[in-house]
Short mmCIF file of C-alpha atoms and ligand atoms in Angstrom, two decimals:
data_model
loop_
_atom_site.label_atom_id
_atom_site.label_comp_id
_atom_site.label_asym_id
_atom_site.label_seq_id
_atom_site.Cartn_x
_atom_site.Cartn_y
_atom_site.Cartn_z
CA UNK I 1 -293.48 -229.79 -107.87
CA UNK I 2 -295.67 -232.94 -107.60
CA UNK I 3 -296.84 -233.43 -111.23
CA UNK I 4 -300.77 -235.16 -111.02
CA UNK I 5 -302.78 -236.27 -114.23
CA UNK I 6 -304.08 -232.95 -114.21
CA UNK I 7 -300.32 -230.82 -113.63
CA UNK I 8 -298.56 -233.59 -115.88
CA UNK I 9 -295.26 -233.62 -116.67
CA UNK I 10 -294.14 -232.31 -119.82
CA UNK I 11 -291.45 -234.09 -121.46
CA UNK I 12 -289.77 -234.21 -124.90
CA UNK I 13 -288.10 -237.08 -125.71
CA UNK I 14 -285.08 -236.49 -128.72
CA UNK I 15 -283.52 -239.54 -130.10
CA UNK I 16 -281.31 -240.47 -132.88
CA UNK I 17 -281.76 -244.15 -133.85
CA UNK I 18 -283.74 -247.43 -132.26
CA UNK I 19 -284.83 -245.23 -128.86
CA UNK I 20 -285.01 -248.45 -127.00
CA UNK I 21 -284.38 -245.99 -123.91
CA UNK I 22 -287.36 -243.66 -125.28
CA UNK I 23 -289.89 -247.10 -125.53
CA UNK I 24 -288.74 -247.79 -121.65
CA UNK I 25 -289.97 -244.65 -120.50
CA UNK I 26 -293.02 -244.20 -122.99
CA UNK I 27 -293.75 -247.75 -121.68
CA UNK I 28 -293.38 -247.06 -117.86
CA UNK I 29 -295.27 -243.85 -118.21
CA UNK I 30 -298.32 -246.17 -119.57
CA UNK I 31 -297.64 -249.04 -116.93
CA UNK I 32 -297.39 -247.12 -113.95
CA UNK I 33 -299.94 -244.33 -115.31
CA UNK I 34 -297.39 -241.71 -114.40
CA UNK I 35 -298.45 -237.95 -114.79
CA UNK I 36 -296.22 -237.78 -117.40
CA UNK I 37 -297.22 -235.98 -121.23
CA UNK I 38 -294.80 -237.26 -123.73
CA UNK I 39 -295.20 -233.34 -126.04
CA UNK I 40 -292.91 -234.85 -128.82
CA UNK I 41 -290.45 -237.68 -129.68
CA UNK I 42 -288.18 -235.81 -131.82
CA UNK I 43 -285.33 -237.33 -133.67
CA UNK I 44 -282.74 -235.47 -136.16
CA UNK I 45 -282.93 -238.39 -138.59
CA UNK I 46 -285.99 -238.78 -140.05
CA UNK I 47 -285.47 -242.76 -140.50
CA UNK I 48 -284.75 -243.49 -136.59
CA UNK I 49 -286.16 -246.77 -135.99
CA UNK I 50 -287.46 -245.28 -132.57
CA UNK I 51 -290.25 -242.07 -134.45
CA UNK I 52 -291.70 -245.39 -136.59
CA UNK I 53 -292.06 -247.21 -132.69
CA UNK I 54 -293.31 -243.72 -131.24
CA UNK I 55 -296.04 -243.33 -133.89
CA UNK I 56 -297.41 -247.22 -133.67
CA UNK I 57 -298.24 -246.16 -129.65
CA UNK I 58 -299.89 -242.82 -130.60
CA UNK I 59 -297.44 -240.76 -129.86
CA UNK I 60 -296.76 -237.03 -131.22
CA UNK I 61 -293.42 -238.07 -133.20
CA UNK I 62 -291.39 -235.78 -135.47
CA UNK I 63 -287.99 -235.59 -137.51
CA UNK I 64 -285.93 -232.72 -137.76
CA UNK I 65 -282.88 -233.80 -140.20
CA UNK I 66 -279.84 -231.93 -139.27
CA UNK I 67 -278.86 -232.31 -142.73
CA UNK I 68 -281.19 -230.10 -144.19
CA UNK I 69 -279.37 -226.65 -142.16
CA UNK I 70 -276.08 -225.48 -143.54
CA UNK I 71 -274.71 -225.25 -140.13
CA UNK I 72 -274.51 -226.51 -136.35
CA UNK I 73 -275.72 -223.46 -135.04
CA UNK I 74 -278.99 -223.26 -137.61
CA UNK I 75 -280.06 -226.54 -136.78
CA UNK I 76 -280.02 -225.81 -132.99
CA UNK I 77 -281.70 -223.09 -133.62
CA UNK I 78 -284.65 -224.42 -135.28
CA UNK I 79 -284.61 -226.95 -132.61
CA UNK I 80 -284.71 -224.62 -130.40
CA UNK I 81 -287.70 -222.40 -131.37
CA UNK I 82 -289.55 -225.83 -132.06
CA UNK I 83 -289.20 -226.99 -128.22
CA UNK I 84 -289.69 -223.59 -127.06
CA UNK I 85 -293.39 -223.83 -129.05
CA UNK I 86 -293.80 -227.28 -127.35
CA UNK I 87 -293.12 -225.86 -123.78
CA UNK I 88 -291.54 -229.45 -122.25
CA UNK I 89 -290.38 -229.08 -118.34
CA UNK I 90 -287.57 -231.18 -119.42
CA UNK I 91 -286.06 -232.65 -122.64
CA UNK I 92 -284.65 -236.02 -122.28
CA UNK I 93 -282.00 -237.01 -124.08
CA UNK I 94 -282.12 -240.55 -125.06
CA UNK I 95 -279.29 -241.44 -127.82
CA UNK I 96 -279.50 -238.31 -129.45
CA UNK I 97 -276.30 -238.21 -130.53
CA UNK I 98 -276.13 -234.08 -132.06
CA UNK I 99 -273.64 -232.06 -130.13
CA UNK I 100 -276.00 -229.34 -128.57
CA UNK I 101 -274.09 -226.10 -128.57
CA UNK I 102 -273.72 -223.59 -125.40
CA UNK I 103 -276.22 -221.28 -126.35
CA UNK I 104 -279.27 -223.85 -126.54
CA UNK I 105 -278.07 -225.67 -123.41
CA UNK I 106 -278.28 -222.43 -121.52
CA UNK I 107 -281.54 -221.54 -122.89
CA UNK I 108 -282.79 -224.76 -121.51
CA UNK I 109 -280.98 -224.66 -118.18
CA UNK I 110 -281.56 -226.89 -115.97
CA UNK I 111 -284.02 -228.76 -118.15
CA UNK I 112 -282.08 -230.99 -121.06
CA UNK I 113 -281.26 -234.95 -119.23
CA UNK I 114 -279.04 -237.05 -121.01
CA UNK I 115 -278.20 -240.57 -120.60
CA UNK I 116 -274.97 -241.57 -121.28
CA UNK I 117 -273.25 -244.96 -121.53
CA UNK I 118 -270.28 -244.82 -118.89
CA UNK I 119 -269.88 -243.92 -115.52
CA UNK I 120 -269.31 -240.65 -115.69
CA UNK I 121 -266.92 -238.74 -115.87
CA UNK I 122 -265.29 -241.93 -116.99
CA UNK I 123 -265.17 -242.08 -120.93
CA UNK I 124 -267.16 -239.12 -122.12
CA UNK I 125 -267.42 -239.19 -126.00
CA UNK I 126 -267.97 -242.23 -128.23
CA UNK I 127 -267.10 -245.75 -127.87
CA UNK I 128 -267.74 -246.07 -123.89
CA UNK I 129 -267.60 -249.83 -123.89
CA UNK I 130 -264.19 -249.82 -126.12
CA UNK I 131 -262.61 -247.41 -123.68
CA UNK I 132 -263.52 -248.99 -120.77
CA UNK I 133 -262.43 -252.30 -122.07
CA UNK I 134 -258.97 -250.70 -123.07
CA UNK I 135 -258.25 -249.38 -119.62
CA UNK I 136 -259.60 -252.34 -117.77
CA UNK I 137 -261.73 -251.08 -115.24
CA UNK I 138 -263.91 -254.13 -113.57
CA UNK I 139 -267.10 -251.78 -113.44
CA UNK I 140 -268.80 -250.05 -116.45
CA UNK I 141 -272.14 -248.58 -116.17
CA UNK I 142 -274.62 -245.74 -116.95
CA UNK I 143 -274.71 -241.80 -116.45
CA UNK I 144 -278.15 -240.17 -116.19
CA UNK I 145 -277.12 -236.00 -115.61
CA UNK I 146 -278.56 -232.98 -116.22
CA UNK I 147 -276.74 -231.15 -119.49
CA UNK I 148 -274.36 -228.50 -119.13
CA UNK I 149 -272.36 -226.74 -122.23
CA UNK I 150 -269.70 -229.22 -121.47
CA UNK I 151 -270.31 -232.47 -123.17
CA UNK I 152 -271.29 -235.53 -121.25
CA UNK I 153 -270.47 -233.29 -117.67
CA UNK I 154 -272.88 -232.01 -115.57
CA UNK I 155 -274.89 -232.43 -112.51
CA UNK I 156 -275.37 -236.64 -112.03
CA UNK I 157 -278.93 -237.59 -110.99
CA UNK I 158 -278.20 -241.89 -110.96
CA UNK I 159 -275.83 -244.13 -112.03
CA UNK I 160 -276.13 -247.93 -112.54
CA UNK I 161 -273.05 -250.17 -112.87
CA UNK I 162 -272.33 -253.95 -114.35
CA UNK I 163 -269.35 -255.72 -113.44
CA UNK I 164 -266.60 -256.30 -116.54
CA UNK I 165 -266.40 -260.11 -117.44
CA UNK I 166 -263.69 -261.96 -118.53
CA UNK I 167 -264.25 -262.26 -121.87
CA UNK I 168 -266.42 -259.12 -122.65
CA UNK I 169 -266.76 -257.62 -125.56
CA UNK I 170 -267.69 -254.12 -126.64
CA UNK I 171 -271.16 -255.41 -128.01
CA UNK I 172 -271.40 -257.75 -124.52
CA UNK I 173 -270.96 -254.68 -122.60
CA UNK I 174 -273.34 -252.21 -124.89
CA UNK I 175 -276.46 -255.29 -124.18
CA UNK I 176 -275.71 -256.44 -120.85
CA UNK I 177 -275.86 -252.63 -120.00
CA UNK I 178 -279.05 -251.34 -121.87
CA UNK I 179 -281.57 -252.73 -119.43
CA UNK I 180 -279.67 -251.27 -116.88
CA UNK I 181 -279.90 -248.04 -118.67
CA UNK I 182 -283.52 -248.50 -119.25
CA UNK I 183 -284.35 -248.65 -115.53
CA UNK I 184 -282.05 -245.85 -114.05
CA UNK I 185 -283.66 -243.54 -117.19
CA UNK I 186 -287.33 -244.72 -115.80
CA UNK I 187 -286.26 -244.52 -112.44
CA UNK I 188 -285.35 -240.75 -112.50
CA UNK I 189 -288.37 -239.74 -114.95
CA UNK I 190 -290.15 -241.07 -111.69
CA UNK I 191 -288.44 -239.25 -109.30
CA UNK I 192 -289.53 -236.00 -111.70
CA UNK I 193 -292.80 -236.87 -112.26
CA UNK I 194 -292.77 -237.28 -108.16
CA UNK I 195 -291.41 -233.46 -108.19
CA UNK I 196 -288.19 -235.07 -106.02
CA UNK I 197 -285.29 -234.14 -107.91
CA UNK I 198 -284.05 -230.70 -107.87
CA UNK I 199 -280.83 -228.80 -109.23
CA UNK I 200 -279.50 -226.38 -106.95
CA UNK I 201 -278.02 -223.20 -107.65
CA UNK I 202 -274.83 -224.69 -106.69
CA UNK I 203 -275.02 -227.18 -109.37
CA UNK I 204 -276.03 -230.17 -107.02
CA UNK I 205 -278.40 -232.34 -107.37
CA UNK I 206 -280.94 -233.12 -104.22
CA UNK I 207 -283.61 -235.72 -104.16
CA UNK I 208 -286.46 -235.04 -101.45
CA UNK I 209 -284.24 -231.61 -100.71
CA UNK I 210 -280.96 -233.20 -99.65
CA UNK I 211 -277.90 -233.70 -101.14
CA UNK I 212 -278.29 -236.51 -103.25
CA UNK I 213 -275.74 -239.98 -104.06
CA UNK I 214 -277.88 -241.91 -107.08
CA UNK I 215 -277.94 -245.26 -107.05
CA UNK I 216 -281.02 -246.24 -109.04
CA UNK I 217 -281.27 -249.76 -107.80
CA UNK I 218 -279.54 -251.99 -105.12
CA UNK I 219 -279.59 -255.40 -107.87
CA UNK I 220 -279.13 -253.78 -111.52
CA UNK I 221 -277.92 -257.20 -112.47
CA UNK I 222 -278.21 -261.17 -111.77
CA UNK I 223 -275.54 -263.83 -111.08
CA UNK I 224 -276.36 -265.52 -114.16
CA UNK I 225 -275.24 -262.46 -116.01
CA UNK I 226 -272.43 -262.52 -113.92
CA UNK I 227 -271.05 -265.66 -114.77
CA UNK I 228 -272.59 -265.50 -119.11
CA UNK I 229 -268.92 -265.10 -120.44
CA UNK I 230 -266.97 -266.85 -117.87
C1 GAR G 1 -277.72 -245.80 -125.44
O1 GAR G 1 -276.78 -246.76 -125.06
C2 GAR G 1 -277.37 -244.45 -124.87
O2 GAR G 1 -276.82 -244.51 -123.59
C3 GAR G 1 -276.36 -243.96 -125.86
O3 GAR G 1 -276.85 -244.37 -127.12
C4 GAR G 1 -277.63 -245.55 -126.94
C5 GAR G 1 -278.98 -245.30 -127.55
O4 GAR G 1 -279.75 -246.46 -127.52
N1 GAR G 1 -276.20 -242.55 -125.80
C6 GAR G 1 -275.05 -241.95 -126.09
O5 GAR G 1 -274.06 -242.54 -126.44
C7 GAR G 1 -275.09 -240.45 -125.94
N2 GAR G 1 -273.77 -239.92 -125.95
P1 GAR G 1 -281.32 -246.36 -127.70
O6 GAR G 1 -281.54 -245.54 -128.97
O7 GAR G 1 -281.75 -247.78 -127.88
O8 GAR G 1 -281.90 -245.70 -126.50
#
């Protein structure tokens, strides 16, 4: 469905820490005047850098500590009831880092978006740049996929990529990928506000109805970056 300022878009956006990826797409929903309703940034620790950011721009912006529930399951649950009162179309994931367990993820089918720092499914889990330093692939990059109970699997809606330098470190890898993960995450919250990306019963993802390859960008990085730690 096209989403218009009337229809908007109803998102929740759950973090963990900075949310530099949440500002990107609070931003570009205010640049481009997308029909877009951020319903909550929602992080499950209360001091994340990002809900201090989110409230400055006006934004509905709530913690929910995982500490205070005695158990994995309780705190999903509570997380779940308080989405399910918010009513989002989708809930993007943007560094949250909480495990979501099966039986949220298939309540939300379809509906939870993560972003996740590897080309997927390259180096699921932690420490992306580390891993992919340690086995020595020349291209790293970003995962934006729908969720499935399987951690960091699941339907891919766009990828973006940076070539490995000689010379890179973890932490050169982590920045010289973030604005690349910053446009592919804007780029698809386009393509939903647009009503162009679908997930099809058969677990594929289409953009304008056919079968879809993401690539969020033909030039997702420079030559000068290319050369920084030659
Ligand atoms: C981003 O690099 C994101 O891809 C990653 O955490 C960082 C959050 O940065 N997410 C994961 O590792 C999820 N498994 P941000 O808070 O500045 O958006």
């Amino acid at each position: 469905m096209k989403h218009t300022p009337e229809r908007p878009l109803r998102v929740a956006i759950l973090i963990s820490g900075r949310g530099s990826n949440m500002q990107a797409l609070a931003q570009t929903v205010v640049a481009e005047r997308l029909p877009v309703d951020i319903c909550t940034v929602l992080a499950n620790r209360p001091d994340a850098a990002g809900l201090a950011w989110a409230r400055a721009q006006g934004l509905p912006a709530e913690a929910l500590s995982h500490k205070t529930f005695d158990s994995r399951d309780a705190f999903d649950a509570a997380l779940l009831a308080r989405l399910d009162a918010l009513r989002p179309d989708y809930i993007l994931l943007a560094g949250f880092m909480r495990v979501l367990g099966s039986d949220f993820v298939r309540h939300f089918d379809g509906k939870i978006i993560n972003i996740h720092p590897s080309l997927l499914p390259a180096f699921p889990g932690l420490h992306t740049h580390q891993q992919a330093l340690a086995q020595g692939v020349q291209w790293h990059g970003c995962t934006v996929h729908f969720v499935t109970p399987v951690l960091d699997h699941g339907p891919i809606i766009a990828q973006g990529a940076i070539p490995v330098l000689a010379g890179d470190t973890p932490d050169h890898l982590a920045a010289r990928l973030l604005p690349v993960e910053h446009q592919v995450y804007t780029q698809v919250l386009r393509w939903l506000a647009e009503g162009r990306v679908s997930l099809c019963a058969d677990g594929r993802v289409q953009l304008d109805g056919a079968p879809h390859r993401a690539w969020a960008g033909p030039h997702l990085f420079n030559e000068q970056d290319c050369h920084e730690h030659e």
